[in-house]
PDB file of C-alpha atoms in Angstrom:
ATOM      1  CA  UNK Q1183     -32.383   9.400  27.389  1.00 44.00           C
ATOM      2  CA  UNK Q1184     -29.290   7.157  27.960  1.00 53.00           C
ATOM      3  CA  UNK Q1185     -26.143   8.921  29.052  1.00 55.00           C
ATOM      4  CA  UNK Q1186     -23.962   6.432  26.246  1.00 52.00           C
ATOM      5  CA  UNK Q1187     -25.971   7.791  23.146  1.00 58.00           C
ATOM      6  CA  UNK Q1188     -24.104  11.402  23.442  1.00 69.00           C
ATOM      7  CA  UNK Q1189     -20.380   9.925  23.688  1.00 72.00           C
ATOM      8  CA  UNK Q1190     -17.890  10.262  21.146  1.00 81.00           C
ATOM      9  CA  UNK Q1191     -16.091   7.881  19.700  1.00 77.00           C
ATOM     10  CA  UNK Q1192     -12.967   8.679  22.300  1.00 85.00           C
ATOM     11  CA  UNK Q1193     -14.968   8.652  25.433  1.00 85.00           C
ATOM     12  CA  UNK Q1194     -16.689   5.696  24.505  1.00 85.00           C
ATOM     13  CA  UNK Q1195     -13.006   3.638  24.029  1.00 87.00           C
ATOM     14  CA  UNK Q1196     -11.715   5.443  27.332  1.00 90.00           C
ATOM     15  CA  UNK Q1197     -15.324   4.590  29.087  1.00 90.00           C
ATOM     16  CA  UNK Q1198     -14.633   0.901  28.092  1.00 89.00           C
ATOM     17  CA  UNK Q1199     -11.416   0.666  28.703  1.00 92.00           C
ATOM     18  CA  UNK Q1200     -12.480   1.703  32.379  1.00 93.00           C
ATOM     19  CA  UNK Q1201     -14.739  -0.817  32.381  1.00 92.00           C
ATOM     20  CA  UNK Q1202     -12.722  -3.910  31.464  1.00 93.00           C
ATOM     21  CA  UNK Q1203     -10.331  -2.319  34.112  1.00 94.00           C
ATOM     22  CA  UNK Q1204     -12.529  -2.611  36.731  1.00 95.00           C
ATOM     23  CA  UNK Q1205     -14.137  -5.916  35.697  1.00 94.00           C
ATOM     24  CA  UNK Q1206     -10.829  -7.507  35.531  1.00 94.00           C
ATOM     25  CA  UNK Q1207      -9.807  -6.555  38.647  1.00 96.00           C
ATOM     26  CA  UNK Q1208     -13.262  -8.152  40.097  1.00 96.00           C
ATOM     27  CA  UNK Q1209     -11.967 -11.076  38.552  1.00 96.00           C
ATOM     28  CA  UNK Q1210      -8.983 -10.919  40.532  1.00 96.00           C
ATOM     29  CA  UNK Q1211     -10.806 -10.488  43.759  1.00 96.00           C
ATOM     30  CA  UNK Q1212     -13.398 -13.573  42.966  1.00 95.00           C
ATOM     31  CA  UNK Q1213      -9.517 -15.474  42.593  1.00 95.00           C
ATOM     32  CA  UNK Q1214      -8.563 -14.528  45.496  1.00 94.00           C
ATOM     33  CA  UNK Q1215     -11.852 -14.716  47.402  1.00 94.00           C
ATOM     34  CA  UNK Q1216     -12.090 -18.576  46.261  1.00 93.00           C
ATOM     35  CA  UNK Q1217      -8.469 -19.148  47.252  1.00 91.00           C
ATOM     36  CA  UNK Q1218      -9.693 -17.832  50.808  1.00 91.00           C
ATOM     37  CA  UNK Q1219     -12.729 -19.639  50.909  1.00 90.00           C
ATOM     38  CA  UNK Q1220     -10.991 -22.887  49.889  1.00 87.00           C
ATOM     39  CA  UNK Q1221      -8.231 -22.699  52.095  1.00 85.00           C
ATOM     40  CA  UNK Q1222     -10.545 -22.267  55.565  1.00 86.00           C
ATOM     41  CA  UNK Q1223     -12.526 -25.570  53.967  1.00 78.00           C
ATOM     42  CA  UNK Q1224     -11.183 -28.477  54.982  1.00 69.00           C
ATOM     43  CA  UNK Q1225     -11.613 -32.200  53.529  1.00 69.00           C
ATOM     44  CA  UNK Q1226     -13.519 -32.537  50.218  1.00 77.00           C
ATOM     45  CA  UNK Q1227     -13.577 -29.132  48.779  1.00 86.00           C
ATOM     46  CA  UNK Q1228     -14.886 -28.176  44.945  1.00 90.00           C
ATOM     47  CA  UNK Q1229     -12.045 -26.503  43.158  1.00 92.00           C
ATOM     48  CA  UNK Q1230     -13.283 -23.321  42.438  1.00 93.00           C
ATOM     49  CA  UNK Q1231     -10.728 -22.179  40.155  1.00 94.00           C
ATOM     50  CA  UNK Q1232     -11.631 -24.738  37.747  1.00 96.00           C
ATOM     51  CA  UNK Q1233     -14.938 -23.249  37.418  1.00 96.00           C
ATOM     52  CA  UNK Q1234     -13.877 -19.522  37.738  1.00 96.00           C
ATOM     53  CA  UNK Q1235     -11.334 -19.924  34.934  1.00 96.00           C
ATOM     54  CA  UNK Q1236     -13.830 -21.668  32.832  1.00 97.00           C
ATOM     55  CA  UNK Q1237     -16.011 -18.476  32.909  1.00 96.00           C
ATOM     56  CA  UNK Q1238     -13.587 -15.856  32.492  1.00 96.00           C
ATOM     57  CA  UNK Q1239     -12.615 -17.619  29.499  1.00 96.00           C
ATOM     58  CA  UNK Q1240     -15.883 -17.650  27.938  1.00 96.00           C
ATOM     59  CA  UNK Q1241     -16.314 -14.088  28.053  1.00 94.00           C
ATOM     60  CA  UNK Q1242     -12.269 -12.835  27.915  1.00 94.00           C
ATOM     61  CA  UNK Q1243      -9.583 -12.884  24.775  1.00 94.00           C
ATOM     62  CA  UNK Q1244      -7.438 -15.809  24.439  1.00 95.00           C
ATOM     63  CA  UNK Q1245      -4.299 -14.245  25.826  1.00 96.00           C
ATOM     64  CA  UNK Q1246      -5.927 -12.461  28.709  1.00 95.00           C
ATOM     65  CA  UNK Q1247      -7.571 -15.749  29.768  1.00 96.00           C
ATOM     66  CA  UNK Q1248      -4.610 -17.797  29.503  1.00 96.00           C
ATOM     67  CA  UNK Q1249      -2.884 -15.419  32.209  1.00 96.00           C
ATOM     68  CA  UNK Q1250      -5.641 -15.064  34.105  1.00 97.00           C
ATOM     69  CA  UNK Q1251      -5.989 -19.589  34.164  1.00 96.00           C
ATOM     70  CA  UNK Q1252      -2.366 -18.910  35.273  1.00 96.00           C
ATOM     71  CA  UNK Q1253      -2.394 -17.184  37.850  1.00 96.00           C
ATOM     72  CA  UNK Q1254      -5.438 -19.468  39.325  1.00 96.00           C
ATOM     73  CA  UNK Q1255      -3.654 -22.719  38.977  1.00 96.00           C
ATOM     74  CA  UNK Q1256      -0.411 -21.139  40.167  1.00 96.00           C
ATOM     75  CA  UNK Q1257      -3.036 -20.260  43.279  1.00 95.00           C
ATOM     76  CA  UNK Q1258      -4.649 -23.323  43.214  1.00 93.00           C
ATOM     77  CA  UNK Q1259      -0.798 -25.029  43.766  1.00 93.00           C
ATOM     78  CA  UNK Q1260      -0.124 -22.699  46.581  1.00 92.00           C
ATOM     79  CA  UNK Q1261      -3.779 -23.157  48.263  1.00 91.00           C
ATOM     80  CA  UNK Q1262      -3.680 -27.557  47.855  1.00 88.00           C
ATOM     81  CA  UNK Q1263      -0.256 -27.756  48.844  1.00 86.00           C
ATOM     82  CA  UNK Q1264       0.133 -29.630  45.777  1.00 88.00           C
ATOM     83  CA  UNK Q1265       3.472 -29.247  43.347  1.00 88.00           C
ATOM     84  CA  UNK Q1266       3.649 -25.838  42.500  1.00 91.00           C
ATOM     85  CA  UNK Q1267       3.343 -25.363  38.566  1.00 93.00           C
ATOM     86  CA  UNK Q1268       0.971 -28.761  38.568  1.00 94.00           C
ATOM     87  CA  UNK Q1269      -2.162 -26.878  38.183  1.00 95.00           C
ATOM     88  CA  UNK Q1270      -0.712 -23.306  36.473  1.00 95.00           C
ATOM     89  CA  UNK Q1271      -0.108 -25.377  33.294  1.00 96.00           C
ATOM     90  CA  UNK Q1272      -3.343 -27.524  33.679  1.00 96.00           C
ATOM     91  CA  UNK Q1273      -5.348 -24.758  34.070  1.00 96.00           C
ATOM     92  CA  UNK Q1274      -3.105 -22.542  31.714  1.00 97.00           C
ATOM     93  CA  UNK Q1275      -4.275 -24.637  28.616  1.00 97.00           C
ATOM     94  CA  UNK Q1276      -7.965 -24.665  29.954  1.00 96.00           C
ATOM     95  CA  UNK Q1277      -8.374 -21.223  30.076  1.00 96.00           C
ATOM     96  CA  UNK Q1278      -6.742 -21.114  26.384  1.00 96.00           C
ATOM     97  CA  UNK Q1279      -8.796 -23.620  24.685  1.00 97.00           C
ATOM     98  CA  UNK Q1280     -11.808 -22.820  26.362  1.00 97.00           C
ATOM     99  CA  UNK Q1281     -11.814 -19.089  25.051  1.00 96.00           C
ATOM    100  CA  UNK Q1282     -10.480 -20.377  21.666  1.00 96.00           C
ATOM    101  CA  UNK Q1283     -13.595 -22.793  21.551  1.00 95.00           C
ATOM    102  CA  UNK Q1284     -15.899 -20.049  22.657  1.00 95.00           C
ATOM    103  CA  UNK Q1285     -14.376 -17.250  20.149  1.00 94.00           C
ATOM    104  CA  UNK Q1286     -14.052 -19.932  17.100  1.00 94.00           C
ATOM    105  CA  UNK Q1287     -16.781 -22.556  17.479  1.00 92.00           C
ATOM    106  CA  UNK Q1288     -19.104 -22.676  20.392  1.00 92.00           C
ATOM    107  CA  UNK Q1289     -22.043 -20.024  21.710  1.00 93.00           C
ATOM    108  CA  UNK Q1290     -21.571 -19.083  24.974  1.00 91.00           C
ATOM    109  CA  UNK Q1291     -25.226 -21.080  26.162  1.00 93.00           C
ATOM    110  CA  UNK Q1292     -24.680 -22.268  29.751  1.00 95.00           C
ATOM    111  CA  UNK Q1293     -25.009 -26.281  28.711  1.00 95.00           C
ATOM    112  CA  UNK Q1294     -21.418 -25.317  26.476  1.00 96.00           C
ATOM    113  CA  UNK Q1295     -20.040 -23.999  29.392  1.00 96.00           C
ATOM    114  CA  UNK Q1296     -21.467 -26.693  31.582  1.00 97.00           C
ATOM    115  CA  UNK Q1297     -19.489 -29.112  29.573  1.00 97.00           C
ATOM    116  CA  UNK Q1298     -16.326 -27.677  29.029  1.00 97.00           C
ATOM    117  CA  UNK Q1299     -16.187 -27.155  32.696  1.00 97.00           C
ATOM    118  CA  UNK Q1300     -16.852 -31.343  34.023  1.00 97.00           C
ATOM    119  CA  UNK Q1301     -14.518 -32.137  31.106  1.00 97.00           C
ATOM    120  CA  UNK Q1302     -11.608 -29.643  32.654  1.00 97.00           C
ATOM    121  CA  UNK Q1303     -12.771 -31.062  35.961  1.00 96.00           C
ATOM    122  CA  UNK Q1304     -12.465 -34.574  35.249  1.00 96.00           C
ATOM    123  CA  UNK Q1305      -9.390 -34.487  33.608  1.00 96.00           C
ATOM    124  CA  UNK Q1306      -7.799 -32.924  36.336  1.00 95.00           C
ATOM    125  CA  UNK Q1307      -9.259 -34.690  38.941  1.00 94.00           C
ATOM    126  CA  UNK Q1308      -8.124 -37.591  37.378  1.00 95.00           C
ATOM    127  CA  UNK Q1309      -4.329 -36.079  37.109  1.00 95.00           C
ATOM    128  CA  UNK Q1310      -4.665 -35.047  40.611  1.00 92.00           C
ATOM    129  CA  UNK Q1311      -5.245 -38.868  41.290  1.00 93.00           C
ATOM    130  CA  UNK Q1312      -2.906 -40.358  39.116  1.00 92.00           C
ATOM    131  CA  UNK Q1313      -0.317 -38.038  40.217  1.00 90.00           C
ATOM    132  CA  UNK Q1314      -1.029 -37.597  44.081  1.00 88.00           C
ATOM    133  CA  UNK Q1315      -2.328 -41.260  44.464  1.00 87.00           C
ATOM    134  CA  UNK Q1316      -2.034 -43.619  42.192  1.00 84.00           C
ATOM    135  CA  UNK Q1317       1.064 -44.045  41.273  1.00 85.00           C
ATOM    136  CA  UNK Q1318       2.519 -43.972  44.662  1.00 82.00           C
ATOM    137  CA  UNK Q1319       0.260 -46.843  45.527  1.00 82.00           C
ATOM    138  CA  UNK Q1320      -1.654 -45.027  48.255  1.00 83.00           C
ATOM    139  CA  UNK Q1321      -4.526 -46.510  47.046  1.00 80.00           C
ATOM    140  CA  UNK Q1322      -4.834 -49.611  46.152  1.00 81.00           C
ATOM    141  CA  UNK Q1323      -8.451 -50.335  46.715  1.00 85.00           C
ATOM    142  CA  UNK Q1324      -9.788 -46.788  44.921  1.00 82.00           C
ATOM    143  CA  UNK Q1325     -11.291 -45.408  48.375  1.00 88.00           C
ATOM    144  CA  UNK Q1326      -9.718 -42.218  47.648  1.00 88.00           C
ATOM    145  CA  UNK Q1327     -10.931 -41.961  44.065  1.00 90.00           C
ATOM    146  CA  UNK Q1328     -14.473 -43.061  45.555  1.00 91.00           C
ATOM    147  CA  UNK Q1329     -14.806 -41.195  48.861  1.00 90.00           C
ATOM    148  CA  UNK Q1330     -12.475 -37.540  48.248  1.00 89.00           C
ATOM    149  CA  UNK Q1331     -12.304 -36.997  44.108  1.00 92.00           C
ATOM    150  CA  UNK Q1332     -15.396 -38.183  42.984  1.00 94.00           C
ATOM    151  CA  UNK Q1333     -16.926 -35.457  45.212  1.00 94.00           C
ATOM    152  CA  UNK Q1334     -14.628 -33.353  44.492  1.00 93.00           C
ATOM    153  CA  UNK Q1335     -15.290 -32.966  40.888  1.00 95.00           C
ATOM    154  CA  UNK Q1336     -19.507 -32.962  41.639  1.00 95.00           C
ATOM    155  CA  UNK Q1337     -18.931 -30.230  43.805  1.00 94.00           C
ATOM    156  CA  UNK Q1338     -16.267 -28.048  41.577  1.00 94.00           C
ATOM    157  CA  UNK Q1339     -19.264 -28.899  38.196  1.00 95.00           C
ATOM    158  CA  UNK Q1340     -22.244 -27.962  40.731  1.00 95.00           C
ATOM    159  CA  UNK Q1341     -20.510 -24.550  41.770  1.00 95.00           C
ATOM    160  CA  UNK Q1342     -20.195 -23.904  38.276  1.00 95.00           C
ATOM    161  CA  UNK Q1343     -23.456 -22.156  38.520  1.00 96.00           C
ATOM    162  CA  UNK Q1344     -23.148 -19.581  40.675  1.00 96.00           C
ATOM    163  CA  UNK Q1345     -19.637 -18.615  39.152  1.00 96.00           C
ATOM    164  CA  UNK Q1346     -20.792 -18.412  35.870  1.00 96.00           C
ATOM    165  CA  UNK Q1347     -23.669 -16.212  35.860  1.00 96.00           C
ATOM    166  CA  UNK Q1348     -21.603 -14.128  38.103  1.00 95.00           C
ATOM    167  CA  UNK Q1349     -19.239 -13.294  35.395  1.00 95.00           C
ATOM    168  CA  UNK Q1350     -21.866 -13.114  33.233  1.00 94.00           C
ATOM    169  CA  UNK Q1351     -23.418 -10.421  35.140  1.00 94.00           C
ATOM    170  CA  UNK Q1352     -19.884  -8.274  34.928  1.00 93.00           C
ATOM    171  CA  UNK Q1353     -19.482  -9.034  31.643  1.00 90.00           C
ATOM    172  CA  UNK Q1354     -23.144  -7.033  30.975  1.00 91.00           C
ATOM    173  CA  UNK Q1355     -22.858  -4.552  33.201  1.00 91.00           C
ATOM    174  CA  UNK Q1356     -18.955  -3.910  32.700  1.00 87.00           C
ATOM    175  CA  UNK Q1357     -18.845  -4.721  29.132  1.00 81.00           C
ATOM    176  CA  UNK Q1358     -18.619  -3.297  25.687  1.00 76.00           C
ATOM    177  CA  UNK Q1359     -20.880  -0.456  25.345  1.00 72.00           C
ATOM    178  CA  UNK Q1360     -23.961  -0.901  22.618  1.00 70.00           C
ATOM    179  CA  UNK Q1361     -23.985   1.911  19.832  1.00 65.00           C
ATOM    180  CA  UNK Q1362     -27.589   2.110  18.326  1.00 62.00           C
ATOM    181  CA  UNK Q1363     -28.193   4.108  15.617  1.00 64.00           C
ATOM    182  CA  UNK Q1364     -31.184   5.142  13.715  1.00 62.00           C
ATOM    183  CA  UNK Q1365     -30.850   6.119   9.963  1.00 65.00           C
ATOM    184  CA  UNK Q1366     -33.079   7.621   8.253  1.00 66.00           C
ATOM    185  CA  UNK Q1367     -34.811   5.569   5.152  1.00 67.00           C
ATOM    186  CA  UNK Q1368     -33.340   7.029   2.021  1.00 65.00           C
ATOM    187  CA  UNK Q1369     -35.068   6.087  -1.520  1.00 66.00           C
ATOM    188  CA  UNK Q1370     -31.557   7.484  -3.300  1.00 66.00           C
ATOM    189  CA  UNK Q1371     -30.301   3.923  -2.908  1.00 64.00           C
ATOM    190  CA  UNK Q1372     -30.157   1.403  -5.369  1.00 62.00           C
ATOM    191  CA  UNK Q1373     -30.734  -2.133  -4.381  1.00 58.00           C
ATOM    192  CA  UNK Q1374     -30.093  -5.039  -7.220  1.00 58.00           C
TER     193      UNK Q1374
END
């Protein structure tokens, strides 16, 4: 016999209310864990965020993944070096659109979330490049497009994988808890 079928209504809210708790704060350790891991990497490095922030959203409320997309780029600024604010905005309006698209329109099927994630890549690989590179003239052959962010945003789409089914895997185990309930067939009811 499962232990949830016995819960009332208040133990199941405070029970999942626990849950997302705890689940968010294992969000906020995978943040920081990436940060770590990216900042002993040196040279071409995926930007986990991107990916991290992409599956958060997919699972998370608008608001709470906006902060959360945030708080990564704000990371992601500190952990790059890069102007601080630069990726907090980029990755603010990823994390919102992405869990508006998944809450509106899409189904949360991995291809979605596959493509949502290159696309927020790419686009900010492409800032990155424009903004670090380009239009300082540091490059004007492309051998920094070509050799550092073309690999960089293979590597930040490939790590997608692992991320994602991560967060999937909290979101089952750490999510909403299922009611089932059985009625019993009644013939009293009238069906037109």
């Amino acid at each position: 016999m499962n232990k949830t079928q016995n819960l009332t209504f208040d133990q199941k809210r405070r029970k999942e209310r626990i849950r997302t708790i705890i689940r968010r704060i294992i969000y906020l350790l995978c943040l920081f864990l990436s940060a770590n891991i990216m900042w002993t990497l040196g040279g071409v490095m995926p930007l986990l965020m991107i990916p991290l922030t992409v599956s958060v959203a997919v699972f998370e409320p608008a608001m709470i993944s906006a902060g959360f997309a945030c708080l990564a780029g704000l990371l992601l600024d500190t952990v790059t070096g890069s102007l601080f604010g630069f990726h907090g905005i980029l990755l603010l309006w990823t994390g919102l659109i992405t869990s508006l698209l998944f809450t509106l329109f899409l189904r949360r099927h991995f291809l979605n979330v596959f493509f949502i994630n290159a696309a927020a890549a790419a686009i900010i690989c492409l800032l990155r490049y424009l903004f670090f590179s380009s239009i300082w003239g540091y490059d004007p052959n492309g051998l920094i497009f070509k050799n550092f962010y073309i690999p960089m945003f293979f590597l930040t789409s490939l790590f997608l994988v692992p991320i994602y089914y991560l967060i999937k895997l909290l979101g089952k185990v750490l999510g909403k808890i299922d009611d089932v309930k059985i009625e019993e067939k009644s013939e009293d009811i009238v069906r037109e």
